[in-house]
CSV table of C-alpha atoms in Angstrom, one decimal:
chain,number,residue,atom,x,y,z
A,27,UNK,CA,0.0,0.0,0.0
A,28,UNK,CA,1.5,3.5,-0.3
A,29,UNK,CA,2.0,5.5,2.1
A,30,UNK,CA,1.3,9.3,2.2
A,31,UNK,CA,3.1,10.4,5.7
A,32,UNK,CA,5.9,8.7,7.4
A,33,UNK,CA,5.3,5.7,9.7
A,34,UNK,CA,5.9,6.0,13.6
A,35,UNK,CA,6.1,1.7,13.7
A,36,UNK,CA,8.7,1.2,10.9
A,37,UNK,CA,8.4,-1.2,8.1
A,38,UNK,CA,5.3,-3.7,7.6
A,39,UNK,CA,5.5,-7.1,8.7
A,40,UNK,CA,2.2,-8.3,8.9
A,41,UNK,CA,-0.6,-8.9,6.5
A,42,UNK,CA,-2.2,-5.9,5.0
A,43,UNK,CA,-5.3,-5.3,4.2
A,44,UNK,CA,-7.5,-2.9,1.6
A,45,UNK,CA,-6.8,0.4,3.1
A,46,UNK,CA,-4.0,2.6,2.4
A,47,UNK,CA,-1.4,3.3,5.2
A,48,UNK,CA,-0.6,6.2,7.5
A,49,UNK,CA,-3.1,8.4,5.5
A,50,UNK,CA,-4.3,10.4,8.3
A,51,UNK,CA,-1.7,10.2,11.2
A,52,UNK,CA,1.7,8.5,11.3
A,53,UNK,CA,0.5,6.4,14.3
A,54,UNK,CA,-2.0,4.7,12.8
A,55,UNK,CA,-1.5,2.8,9.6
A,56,UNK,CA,-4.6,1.5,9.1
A,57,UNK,CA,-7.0,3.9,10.2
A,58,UNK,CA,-10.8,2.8,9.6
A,59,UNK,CA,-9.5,-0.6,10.1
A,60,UNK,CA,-8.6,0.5,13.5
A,61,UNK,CA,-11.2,3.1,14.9
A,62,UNK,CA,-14.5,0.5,13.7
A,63,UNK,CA,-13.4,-2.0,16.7
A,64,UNK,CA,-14.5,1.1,19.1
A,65,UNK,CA,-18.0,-0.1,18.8
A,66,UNK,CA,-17.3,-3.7,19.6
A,67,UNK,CA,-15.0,-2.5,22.8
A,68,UNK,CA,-18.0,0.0,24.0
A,69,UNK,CA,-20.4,-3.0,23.8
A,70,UNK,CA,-18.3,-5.2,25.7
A,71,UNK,CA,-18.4,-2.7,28.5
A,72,UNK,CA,-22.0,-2.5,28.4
A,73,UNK,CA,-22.7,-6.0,28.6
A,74,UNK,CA,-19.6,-6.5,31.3
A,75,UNK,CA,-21.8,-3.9,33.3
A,76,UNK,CA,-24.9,-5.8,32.8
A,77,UNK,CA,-22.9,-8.7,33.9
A,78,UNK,CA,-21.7,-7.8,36.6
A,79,UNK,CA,-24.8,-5.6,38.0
A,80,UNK,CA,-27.1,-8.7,38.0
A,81,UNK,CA,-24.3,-11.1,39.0
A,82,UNK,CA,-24.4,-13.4,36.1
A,83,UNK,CA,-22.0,-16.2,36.3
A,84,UNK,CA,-18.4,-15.1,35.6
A,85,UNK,CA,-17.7,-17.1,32.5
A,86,UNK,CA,-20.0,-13.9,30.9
A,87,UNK,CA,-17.6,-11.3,32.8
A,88,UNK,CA,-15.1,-13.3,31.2
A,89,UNK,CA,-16.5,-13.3,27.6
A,90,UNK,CA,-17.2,-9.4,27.8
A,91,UNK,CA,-13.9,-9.2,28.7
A,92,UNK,CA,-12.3,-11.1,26.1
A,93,UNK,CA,-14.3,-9.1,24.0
A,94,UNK,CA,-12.9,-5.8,25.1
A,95,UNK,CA,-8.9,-7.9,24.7
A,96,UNK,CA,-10.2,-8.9,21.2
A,97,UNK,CA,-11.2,-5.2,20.1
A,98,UNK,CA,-7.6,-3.6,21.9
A,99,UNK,CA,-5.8,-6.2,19.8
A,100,UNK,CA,-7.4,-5.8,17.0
A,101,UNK,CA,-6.8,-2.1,17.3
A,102,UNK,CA,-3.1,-1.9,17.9
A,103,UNK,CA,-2.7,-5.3,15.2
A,104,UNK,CA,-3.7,-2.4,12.7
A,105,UNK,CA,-2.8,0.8,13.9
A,106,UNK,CA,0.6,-0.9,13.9
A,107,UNK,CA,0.6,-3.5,11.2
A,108,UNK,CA,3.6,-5.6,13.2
A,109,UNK,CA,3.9,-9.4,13.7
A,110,UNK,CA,3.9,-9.1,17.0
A,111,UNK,CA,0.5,-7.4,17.4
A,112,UNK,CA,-1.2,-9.4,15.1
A,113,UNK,CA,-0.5,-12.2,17.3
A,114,UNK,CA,-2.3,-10.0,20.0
A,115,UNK,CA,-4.8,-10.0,17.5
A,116,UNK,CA,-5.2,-13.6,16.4
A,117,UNK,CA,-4.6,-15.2,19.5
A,118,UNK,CA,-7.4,-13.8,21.8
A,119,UNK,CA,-9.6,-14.4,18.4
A,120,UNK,CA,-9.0,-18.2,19.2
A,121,UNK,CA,-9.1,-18.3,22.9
A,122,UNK,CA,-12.4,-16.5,22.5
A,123,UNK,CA,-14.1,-19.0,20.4
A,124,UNK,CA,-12.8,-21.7,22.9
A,125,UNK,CA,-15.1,-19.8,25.7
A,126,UNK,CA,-17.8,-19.9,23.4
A,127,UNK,CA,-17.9,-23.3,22.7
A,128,UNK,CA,-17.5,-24.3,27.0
A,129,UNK,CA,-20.3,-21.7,27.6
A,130,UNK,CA,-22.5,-23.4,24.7
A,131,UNK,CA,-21.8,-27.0,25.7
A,132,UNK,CA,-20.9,-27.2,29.4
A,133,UNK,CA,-24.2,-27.4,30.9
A,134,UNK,CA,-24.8,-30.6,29.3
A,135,UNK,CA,-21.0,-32.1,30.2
A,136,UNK,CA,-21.1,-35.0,32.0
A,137,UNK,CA,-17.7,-34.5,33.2
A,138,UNK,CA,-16.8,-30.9,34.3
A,139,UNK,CA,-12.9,-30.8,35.2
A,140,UNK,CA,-12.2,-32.0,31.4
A,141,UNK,CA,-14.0,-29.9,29.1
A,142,UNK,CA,-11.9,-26.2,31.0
A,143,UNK,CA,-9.2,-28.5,31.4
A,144,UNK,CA,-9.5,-29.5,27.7
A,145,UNK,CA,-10.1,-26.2,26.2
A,146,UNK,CA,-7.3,-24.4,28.3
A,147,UNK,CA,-4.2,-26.6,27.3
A,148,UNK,CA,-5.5,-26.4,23.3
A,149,UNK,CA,-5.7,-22.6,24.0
A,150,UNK,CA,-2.2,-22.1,25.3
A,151,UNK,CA,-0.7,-24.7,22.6
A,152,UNK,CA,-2.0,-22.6,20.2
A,153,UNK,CA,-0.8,-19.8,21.7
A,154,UNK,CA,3.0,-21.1,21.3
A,155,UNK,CA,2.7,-22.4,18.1
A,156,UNK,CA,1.0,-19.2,16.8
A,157,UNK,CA,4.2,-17.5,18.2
A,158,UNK,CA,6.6,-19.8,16.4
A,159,UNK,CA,4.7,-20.1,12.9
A,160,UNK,CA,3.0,-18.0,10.8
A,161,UNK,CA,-0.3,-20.0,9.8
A,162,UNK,CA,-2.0,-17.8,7.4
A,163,UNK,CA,-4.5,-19.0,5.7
A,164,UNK,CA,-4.3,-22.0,7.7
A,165,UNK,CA,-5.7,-19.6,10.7
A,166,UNK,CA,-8.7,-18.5,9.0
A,167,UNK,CA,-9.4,-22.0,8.2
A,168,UNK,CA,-8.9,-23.0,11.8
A,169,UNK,CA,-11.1,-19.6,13.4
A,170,UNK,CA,-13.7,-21.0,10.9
A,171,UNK,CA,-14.1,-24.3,11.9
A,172,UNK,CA,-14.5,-23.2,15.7
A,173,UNK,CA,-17.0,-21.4,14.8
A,174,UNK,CA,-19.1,-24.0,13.1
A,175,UNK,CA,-19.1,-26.1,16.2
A,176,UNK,CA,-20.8,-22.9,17.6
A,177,UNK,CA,-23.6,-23.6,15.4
A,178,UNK,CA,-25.1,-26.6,16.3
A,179,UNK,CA,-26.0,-25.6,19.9
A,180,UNK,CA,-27.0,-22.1,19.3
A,181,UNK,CA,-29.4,-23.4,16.7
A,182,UNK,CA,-30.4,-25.8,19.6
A,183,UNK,CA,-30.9,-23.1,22.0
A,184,UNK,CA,-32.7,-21.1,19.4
A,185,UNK,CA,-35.2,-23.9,18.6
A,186,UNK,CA,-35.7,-24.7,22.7
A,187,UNK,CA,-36.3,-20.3,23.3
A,188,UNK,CA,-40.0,-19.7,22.8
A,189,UNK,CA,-39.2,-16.1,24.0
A,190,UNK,CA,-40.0,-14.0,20.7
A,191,UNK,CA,-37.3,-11.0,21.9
A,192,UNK,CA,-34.7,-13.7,22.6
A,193,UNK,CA,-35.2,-15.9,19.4
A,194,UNK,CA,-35.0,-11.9,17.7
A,195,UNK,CA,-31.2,-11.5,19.5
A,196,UNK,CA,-30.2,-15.1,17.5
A,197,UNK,CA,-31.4,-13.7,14.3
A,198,UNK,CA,-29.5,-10.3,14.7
A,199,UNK,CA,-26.7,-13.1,15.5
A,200,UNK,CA,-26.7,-14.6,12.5
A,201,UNK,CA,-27.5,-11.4,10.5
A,202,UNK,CA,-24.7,-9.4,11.5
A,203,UNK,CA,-22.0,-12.4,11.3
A,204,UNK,CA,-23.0,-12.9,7.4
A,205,UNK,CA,-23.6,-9.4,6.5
A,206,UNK,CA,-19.5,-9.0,8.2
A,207,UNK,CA,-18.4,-12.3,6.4
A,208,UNK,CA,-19.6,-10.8,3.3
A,209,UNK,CA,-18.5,-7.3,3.5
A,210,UNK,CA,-14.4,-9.4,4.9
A,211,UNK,CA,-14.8,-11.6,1.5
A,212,UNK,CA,-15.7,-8.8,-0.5
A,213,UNK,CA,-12.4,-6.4,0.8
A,214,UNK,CA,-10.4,-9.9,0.5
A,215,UNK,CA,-11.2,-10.9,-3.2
A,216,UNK,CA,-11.8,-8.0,-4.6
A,217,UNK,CA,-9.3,-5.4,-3.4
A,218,UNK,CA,-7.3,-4.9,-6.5
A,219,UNK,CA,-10.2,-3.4,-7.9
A,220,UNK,CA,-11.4,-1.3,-5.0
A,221,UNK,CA,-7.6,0.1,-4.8
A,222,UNK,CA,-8.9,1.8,-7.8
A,223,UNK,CA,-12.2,3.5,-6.9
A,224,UNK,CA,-12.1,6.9,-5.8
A,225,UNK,CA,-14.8,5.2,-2.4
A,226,UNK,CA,-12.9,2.9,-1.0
A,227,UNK,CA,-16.3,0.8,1.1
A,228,UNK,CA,-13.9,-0.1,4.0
A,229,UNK,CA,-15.4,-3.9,3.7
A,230,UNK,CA,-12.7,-4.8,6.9
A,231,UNK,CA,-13.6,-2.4,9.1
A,232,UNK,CA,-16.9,-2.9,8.5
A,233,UNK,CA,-16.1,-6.5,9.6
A,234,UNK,CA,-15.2,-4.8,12.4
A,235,UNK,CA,-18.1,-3.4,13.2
A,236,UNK,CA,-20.8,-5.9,12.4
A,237,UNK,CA,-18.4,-8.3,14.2
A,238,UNK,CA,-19.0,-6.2,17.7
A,239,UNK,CA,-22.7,-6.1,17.0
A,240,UNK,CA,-22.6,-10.0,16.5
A,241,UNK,CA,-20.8,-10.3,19.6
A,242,UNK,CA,-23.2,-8.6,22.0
A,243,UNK,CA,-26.2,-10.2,20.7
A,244,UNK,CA,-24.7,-13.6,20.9
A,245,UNK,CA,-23.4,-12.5,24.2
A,246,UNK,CA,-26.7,-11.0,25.3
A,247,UNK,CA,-28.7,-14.4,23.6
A,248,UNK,CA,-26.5,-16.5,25.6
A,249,UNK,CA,-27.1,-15.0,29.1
A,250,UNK,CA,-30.8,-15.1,28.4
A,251,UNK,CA,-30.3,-19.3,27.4
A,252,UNK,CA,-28.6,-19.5,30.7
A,253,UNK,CA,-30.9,-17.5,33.2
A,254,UNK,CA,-33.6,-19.7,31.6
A,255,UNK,CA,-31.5,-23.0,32.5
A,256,UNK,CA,-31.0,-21.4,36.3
A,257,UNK,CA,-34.8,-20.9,36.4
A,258,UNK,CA,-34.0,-17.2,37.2
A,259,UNK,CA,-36.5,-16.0,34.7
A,260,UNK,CA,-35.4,-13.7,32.4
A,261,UNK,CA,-36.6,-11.5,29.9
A,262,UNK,CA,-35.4,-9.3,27.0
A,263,UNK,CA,-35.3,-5.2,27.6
A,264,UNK,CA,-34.5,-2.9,25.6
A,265,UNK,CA,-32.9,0.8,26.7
A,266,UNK,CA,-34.5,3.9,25.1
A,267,UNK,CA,-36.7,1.3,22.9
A,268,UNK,CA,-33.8,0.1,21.1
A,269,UNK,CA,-31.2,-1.5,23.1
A,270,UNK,CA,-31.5,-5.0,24.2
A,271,UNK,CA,-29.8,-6.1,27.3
A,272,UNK,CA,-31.2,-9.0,29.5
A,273,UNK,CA,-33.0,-8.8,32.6
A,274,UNK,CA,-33.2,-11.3,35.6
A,275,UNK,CA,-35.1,-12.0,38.7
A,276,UNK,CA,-33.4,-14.9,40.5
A,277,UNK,CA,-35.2,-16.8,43.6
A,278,UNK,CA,-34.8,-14.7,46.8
A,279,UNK,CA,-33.1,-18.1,47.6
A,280,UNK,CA,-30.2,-17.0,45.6
């Protein structure tokens, strides 16, 4: 990519994508690319809040948090365009979908020490040989199969929610993770041409941002699928009209 103004980071060496570098500040290489993961960071917030405030279990204080490590490595991984902070990109990406999949299928694990246990070691091995070798395209093929063995069980939560505002957080789900799959193809295949227009779409960072979105909802359709398990009756709200956040009332038991 060419670069209008000098860079603070030094010379590339990490993947680029279809934006141009250091256009507006020497800082930031990639700057779309890094200001859409804002949304996805301020959204992990809210839902830690929610968390937290209701006293949720913490494996959702720890999702909303790994949320808020995904979106800071994602921003410095671009801002930067270094090896070492895509790493701090990549990385979190995987451990992340290895919390999803122990949220999604732990309440029906017979044995409960091995499926952490499990999930933790494959986590930090791929953490050490992320460090040593650069995957590439064998990453994205890896991030996408965890995230088909997401799949099944939210589509077996989905079926087993009669709750009409709950089943509507699943469908945002899977709205906003194809409408970002499509916009992250489109910036992939078709950049050469889109280096020419004088619009560039911003198809990555808009990745970005429908990512975040996809996140909280999951997020947000999880905790509901799990108050509903704990019998602690919960509904959908939504803020101003528009914002949907889950709401609980547990047994004065608990």
């Amino acid at each position: 990519m060419a670069e209008t103004i000098s860079s603070f980071w030094g010379p590339v060496t990490s993947p680029e994508w279809c934006e141009k570098n250091y256009v507006y500040s020497s800082y930031i290489a990639e700057f779309f690319n890094t200001v859409s993961n804002i949304p996805c960071l301020i959204l992990a917030f809210v839902g830690l809040v929610n968390a937290l405030r209701q006293r949720f279990e913490k494996r959702f204080s720890v999702l909303h948090i790994s949320n808020m490590i995904l979106a800071i490595g994602s921003m410095l991984y671009h801002a930067t365009l270094q090896r070492v902070q895509q790493q701090g990109d990549e990385t979190p990406m995987v451990w992340e979908m290895l919390l999803y999949i122990y949220i999604l299928y732990s309440p029906d694990w017979h044995y409960r020490s091995t499926m952490p246990t499990f999930l933790f070691l494959y986590g930090a091995a791929f953490a050490v040989a992320h460090a040593i070798i650069r995957f590439g395209a064998g990453f994205k093929v890896h991030y996408a199969i965890l995230c088909l063995i997401c799949i099944p069980r939210m589509y077996k939560y989905y079926i087993h929610t009669n709750d009409v505002h709950a089943k509507r957080l699943a469908k945002l789900y899977l709205t906003t993770i194809s409408l970002g799959t499509v916009f992250w193809l489109f910036d992939c295949l078709y950049c050469r041409n889109i280096s020419s227009w004088y619009f560039n779409p911003q198809g990555h960072a808009l990745w970005h941002l429908f990512m975040g979105f996809n996140s909280y909802f999951a997020n947000t359709f999880l905790m509901f699928c799990r108050a509903q398990q704990l019998e602690w009756n919960p509904s959908v709200v939504h803020f101003l009209g528009l914002f949907p956040y889950v709401k609980i009332q547990k047994p004065k038991s608990q």
